[in-house]
PDB file of C-alpha atoms in Angstrom:
ATOM      1  CA  MET W 229     116.988 119.411  11.785  1.00 58.00           C
ATOM      2  CA  LEU W 230     116.713 121.962   8.975  1.00 56.00           C
ATOM      3  CA  ARG W 231     114.218 124.029  10.985  1.00 75.00           C
ATOM      4  CA  LEU W 232     116.614 124.115  13.947  1.00 79.00           C
ATOM      5  CA  ALA W 233     119.488 125.160  11.695  1.00 77.00           C
ATOM      6  CA  ALA W 234     117.394 128.098  10.446  1.00 79.00           C
ATOM      7  CA  LEU W 235     116.954 129.513  13.969  1.00 82.00           C
ATOM      8  CA  THR W 236     119.121 132.549  14.625  1.00 74.00           C
ATOM      9  CA  HIS W 237     119.705 131.321  18.181  1.00 73.00           C
ATOM     10  CA  LEU W 238     121.364 128.116  17.039  1.00 84.00           C
ATOM     11  CA  ARG W 239     123.641 129.226  14.220  1.00 84.00           C
ATOM     12  CA  SER W 240     126.698 128.564  16.398  1.00 87.00           C
ATOM     13  CA  LEU W 241     125.837 124.844  16.695  1.00 90.00           C
ATOM     14  CA  ASP W 242     127.345 122.402  14.232  1.00 91.00           C
ATOM     15  CA  ASN W 243     125.338 119.838  12.248  1.00 91.00           C
ATOM     16  CA  GLU W 244     126.130 117.006  14.674  1.00 93.00           C
ATOM     17  CA  GLN W 245     124.866 119.012  17.660  1.00 93.00           C
ATOM     18  CA  LEU W 246     121.697 119.982  15.769  1.00 92.00           C
ATOM     19  CA  ALA W 247     121.120 116.339  14.795  1.00 92.00           C
ATOM     20  CA  GLN W 248     121.381 115.304  18.465  1.00 94.00           C
ATOM     21  CA  ILE W 249     118.940 117.986  19.632  1.00 93.00           C
ATOM     22  CA  ALA W 250     116.381 117.777  16.785  1.00 93.00           C
ATOM     23  CA  PRO W 251     114.559 114.597  17.920  1.00 94.00           C
ATOM     24  CA  HIS W 252     113.955 116.216  21.331  1.00 93.00           C
ATOM     25  CA  ALA W 253     112.581 119.537  20.083  1.00 93.00           C
ATOM     26  CA  CYS W 254     109.038 120.181  18.952  1.00 91.00           C
ATOM     27  CA  GLU W 255     107.469 123.150  17.253  1.00 92.00           C
ATOM     28  CA  ARG W 256     104.304 124.814  18.513  1.00 92.00           C
ATOM     29  CA  VAL W 257     102.258 127.790  17.445  1.00 94.00           C
ATOM     30  CA  ILE W 258     100.876 129.895  20.272  1.00 94.00           C
ATOM     31  CA  PRO W 259      97.870 131.856  18.953  1.00 96.00           C
ATOM     32  CA  ALA W 260      97.779 135.641  19.303  1.00 97.00           C
ATOM     33  CA  GLY W 261      96.169 136.648  22.583  1.00 95.00           C
ATOM     34  CA  ARG W 262      97.040 133.451  24.450  1.00 94.00           C
ATOM     35  CA  ARG W 263      98.655 134.011  27.823  1.00 89.00           C
ATOM     36  CA  LEU W 264     101.301 131.588  29.044  1.00 81.00           C
ATOM     37  CA  LEU W 265     101.799 131.256  32.774  1.00 68.00           C
ATOM     38  CA  LEU W 266     105.485 130.646  33.289  1.00 64.00           C
ATOM     39  CA  ASP W 267     104.744 128.636  36.416  1.00 59.00           C
ATOM     40  CA  GLY W 268     102.195 126.569  34.470  1.00 57.00           C
ATOM     41  CA  PRO W 269     102.569 124.103  31.579  1.00 55.00           C
ATOM     42  CA  PHE W 270     105.599 125.861  30.107  1.00 58.00           C
ATOM     43  CA  ALA W 271     107.433 126.123  33.429  1.00 59.00           C
ATOM     44  CA  GLN W 272     109.545 123.059  32.759  1.00 69.00           C
ATOM     45  CA  GLU W 273     110.426 123.857  29.160  1.00 82.00           C
ATOM     46  CA  LEU W 274     112.816 126.005  27.183  1.00 84.00           C
ATOM     47  CA  LEU W 275     111.074 127.969  24.416  1.00 86.00           C
ATOM     48  CA  LEU W 276     112.945 129.600  21.535  1.00 88.00           C
ATOM     49  CA  ILE W 277     110.943 132.133  19.539  1.00 90.00           C
ATOM     50  CA  ALA W 278     111.285 131.467  15.819  1.00 91.00           C
ATOM     51  CA  ALA W 279     108.656 134.003  14.706  1.00 93.00           C
ATOM     52  CA  GLY W 280     106.130 136.383  16.220  1.00 95.00           C
ATOM     53  CA  ARG W 281     106.010 138.754  19.187  1.00 95.00           C
ATOM     54  CA  GLY W 282     104.959 138.500  22.811  1.00 93.00           C
ATOM     55  CA  VAL W 283     104.835 140.729  25.857  1.00 92.00           C
ATOM     56  CA  VAL W 284     106.152 139.802  29.313  1.00 86.00           C
ATOM     57  CA  ARG W 285     104.030 140.922  32.259  1.00 86.00           C
ATOM     58  CA  CYS W 286     104.818 140.702  35.932  1.00 81.00           C
ATOM     59  CA  ALA W 287     102.038 141.471  38.399  1.00 79.00           C
ATOM     60  CA  GLY W 288     100.007 142.636  35.394  1.00 82.00           C
ATOM     61  CA  GLU W 289     102.546 145.269  34.325  1.00 86.00           C
ATOM     62  CA  PRO W 290     104.219 144.953  30.905  1.00 89.00           C
ATOM     63  CA  ILE W 291     107.978 144.862  31.440  1.00 86.00           C
ATOM     64  CA  ALA W 292     109.444 143.587  28.152  1.00 85.00           C
ATOM     65  CA  GLU W 293     108.591 142.585  24.612  1.00 90.00           C
ATOM     66  CA  LEU W 294     109.894 139.371  23.086  1.00 89.00           C
ATOM     67  CA  GLY W 295     110.457 138.475  19.458  1.00 90.00           C
ATOM     68  CA  CYS W 296     112.483 136.306  17.140  1.00 88.00           C
ATOM     69  CA  GLY W 297     115.776 135.483  18.843  1.00 81.00           C
ATOM     70  CA  ASP W 298     114.422 135.546  22.395  1.00 85.00           C
ATOM     71  CA  VAL W 299     114.260 132.565  24.726  1.00 84.00           C
ATOM     72  CA  PHE W 300     111.891 132.048  27.641  1.00 80.00           C
ATOM     73  CA  GLY W 301     110.616 129.409  29.997  1.00 74.00           C
ATOM     74  CA  GLU W 302     112.268 127.714  32.899  1.00 60.00           C
ATOM     75  CA  PHE W 303     113.404 124.134  33.170  1.00 51.00           C
ATOM     76  CA  GLY W 304     115.168 124.218  36.522  1.00 39.00           C
ATOM     77  CA  GLN W 305     113.972 122.970  39.875  1.00 36.00           C
ATOM     78  CA  VAL W 306     114.641 126.350  41.479  1.00 37.00           C
ATOM     79  CA  ARG W 307     111.570 128.594  41.422  1.00 40.00           C
ATOM     80  CA  PRO W 308     112.091 131.836  39.532  1.00 46.00           C
ATOM     81  CA  ALA W 309     112.149 135.099  41.444  1.00 49.00           C
ATOM     82  CA  TYR W 310     109.023 136.229  39.579  1.00 53.00           C
ATOM     83  CA  ALA W 311     106.757 133.198  39.649  1.00 55.00           C
ATOM     84  CA  THR W 312     103.790 135.326  38.525  1.00 65.00           C
ATOM     85  CA  ALA W 313     105.358 136.256  35.185  1.00 76.00           C
ATOM     86  CA  THR W 314     103.354 135.664  32.031  1.00 83.00           C
ATOM     87  CA  VAL W 315     104.050 135.943  28.333  1.00 87.00           C
ATOM     88  CA  THR W 316     101.122 136.945  26.143  1.00 92.00           C
ATOM     89  CA  ALA W 317     101.350 136.365  22.398  1.00 95.00           C
ATOM     90  CA  ILE W 318     100.872 139.695  20.593  1.00 97.00           C
ATOM     91  CA  THR W 319     100.963 137.903  17.244  1.00 97.00           C
ATOM     92  CA  ASP W 320     100.990 134.172  16.618  1.00 97.00           C
ATOM     93  CA  LEU W 321     104.218 132.880  18.178  1.00 94.00           C
ATOM     94  CA  ARG W 322     106.055 130.046  16.477  1.00 93.00           C
ATOM     95  CA  VAL W 323     108.260 128.486  19.135  1.00 90.00           C
ATOM     96  CA  VAL W 324     110.635 125.557  19.374  1.00 90.00           C
ATOM     97  CA  VAL W 325     110.128 123.763  22.684  1.00 89.00           C
ATOM     98  CA  ILE W 326     112.610 121.556  24.522  1.00 90.00           C
ATOM     99  CA  SER W 327     111.416 119.967  27.750  1.00 87.00           C
ATOM    100  CA  GLU W 328     113.391 119.650  30.959  1.00 84.00           C
ATOM    101  CA  ARG W 329     113.240 115.876  30.578  1.00 88.00           C
ATOM    102  CA  ALA W 330     114.775 116.130  27.096  1.00 91.00           C
ATOM    103  CA  MET W 331     117.460 118.494  28.386  1.00 88.00           C
ATOM    104  CA  ARG W 332     118.384 116.080  31.164  1.00 88.00           C
ATOM    105  CA  PHE W 333     118.511 113.155  28.723  1.00 93.00           C
ATOM    106  CA  LEU W 334     120.650 115.174  26.311  1.00 92.00           C
ATOM    107  CA  SER W 335     122.944 116.215  29.176  1.00 90.00           C
ATOM    108  CA  GLU W 336     123.884 112.566  29.588  1.00 93.00           C
ATOM    109  CA  ALA W 337     123.784 111.476  25.940  1.00 94.00           C
ATOM    110  CA  ALA W 338     125.145 114.572  24.185  1.00 94.00           C
ATOM    111  CA  PRO W 339     126.718 116.994  26.694  1.00 92.00           C
ATOM    112  CA  ASP W 340     128.468 119.022  23.979  1.00 93.00           C
ATOM    113  CA  ALA W 341     125.159 119.605  22.198  1.00 91.00           C
ATOM    114  CA  VAL W 342     123.536 120.775  25.437  1.00 88.00           C
ATOM    115  CA  ALA W 343     126.463 123.056  26.243  1.00 88.00           C
ATOM    116  CA  GLY W 344     126.199 124.540  22.756  1.00 88.00           C
ATOM    117  CA  LEU W 345     122.431 124.968  23.054  1.00 86.00           C
ATOM    118  CA  LEU W 346     122.592 126.601  26.472  1.00 82.00           C
ATOM    119  CA  GLY W 347     125.456 128.826  25.405  1.00 83.00           C
ATOM    120  CA  ALA W 348     123.611 129.894  22.266  1.00 82.00           C
ATOM    121  CA  CYS W 349     120.525 130.698  24.340  1.00 78.00           C
ATOM    122  CA  ALA W 350     122.483 132.373  27.159  1.00 71.00           C
ATOM    123  CA  VAL W 351     120.993 130.012  29.759  1.00 58.00           C
ATOM    124  CA  THR W 352     122.941 128.837  32.808  1.00 49.00           C
ATOM    125  CA  PRO W 353     123.061 125.002  32.836  1.00 48.00           C
ATOM    126  CA  LEU W 354     121.676 122.970  35.719  1.00 43.00           C
ATOM    127  CA  GLY W 355     123.949 121.001  37.987  1.00 39.00           C
ATOM    128  CA  ARG W 356     123.203 117.732  39.775  1.00 34.00           C
ATOM    129  CA  ALA W 357     119.954 117.342  41.718  1.00 35.00           C
ATOM    130  CA  GLY W 358     118.467 120.477  40.135  1.00 39.00           C
ATOM    131  CA  ALA W 359     120.926 122.902  41.704  1.00 38.00           C
ATOM    132  CA  GLN W 360     122.083 125.572  39.325  1.00 39.00           C
ATOM    133  CA  ALA W 361     125.709 125.524  38.250  1.00 38.00           C
ATOM    134  CA  GLY W 362     126.996 129.032  38.770  1.00 37.00           C
ATOM    135  CA  PRO W 363     125.074 132.255  39.182  1.00 34.00           C
ATOM    136  CA  ARG W 364     122.026 133.147  37.135  1.00 35.00           C
ATOM    137  CA  PRO W 365     122.735 135.627  34.391  1.00 35.00           C
ATOM    138  CA  ALA W 366     121.685 139.179  35.172  1.00 31.00           C
ATOM    139  CA  SER W 367     118.279 139.792  33.680  1.00 35.00           C
ATOM    140  CA  HIS W 368     115.329 142.094  34.143  1.00 32.00           C
ATOM    141  CA  LEU W 369     113.253 138.975  34.754  1.00 33.00           C
ATOM    142  CA  SER W 370     114.821 135.720  35.816  1.00 35.00           C
ATOM    143  CA  VAL W 371     112.445 133.489  33.845  1.00 39.00           C
ATOM    144  CA  VAL W 372     112.995 135.327  30.575  1.00 45.00           C
ATOM    145  CA  ARG W 373     116.287 135.210  28.733  1.00 43.00           C
ATOM    146  CA  SER W 374     117.232 137.019  25.540  1.00 40.00           C
ATOM    147  CA  ALA W 375     119.691 135.489  23.111  1.00 40.00           C
ATOM    148  CA  ALA W 376     120.513 139.031  22.038  1.00 38.00           C
ATOM    149  CA  ALA W 377     121.487 140.104  25.576  1.00 37.00           C
TER     150      ALA W 377
END
């Protein structure tokens, strides 16, 4: 829980919300140079960058750089507009990962914690049966969200 509390993204969450989310979050280090396909293993996860830098590419073209405070990944059933997007780690990326399954469990067990998490990460929550609740936030790339935006 202390590691979650240290994340810039989650400073607006209270201790109870962090305690509810913590058992469902894991930390991973993505080595520099590794490319993540956002329609691959990380497609159903929410990743919060705690440290490091990465570059977003679409159709091979760099379109954005990510760093501490940015959020990426997709955990919705709806395919992103840019399914070919990738994030390549420029430096080692330390990320906190929350799976779609964990998000759905938390939605039932701790809806206030999920609302706080999604609000802090500027991610539109999912509705029933995978349909998105409300419009997607405007973004240069639908699968990449910035907490600073």
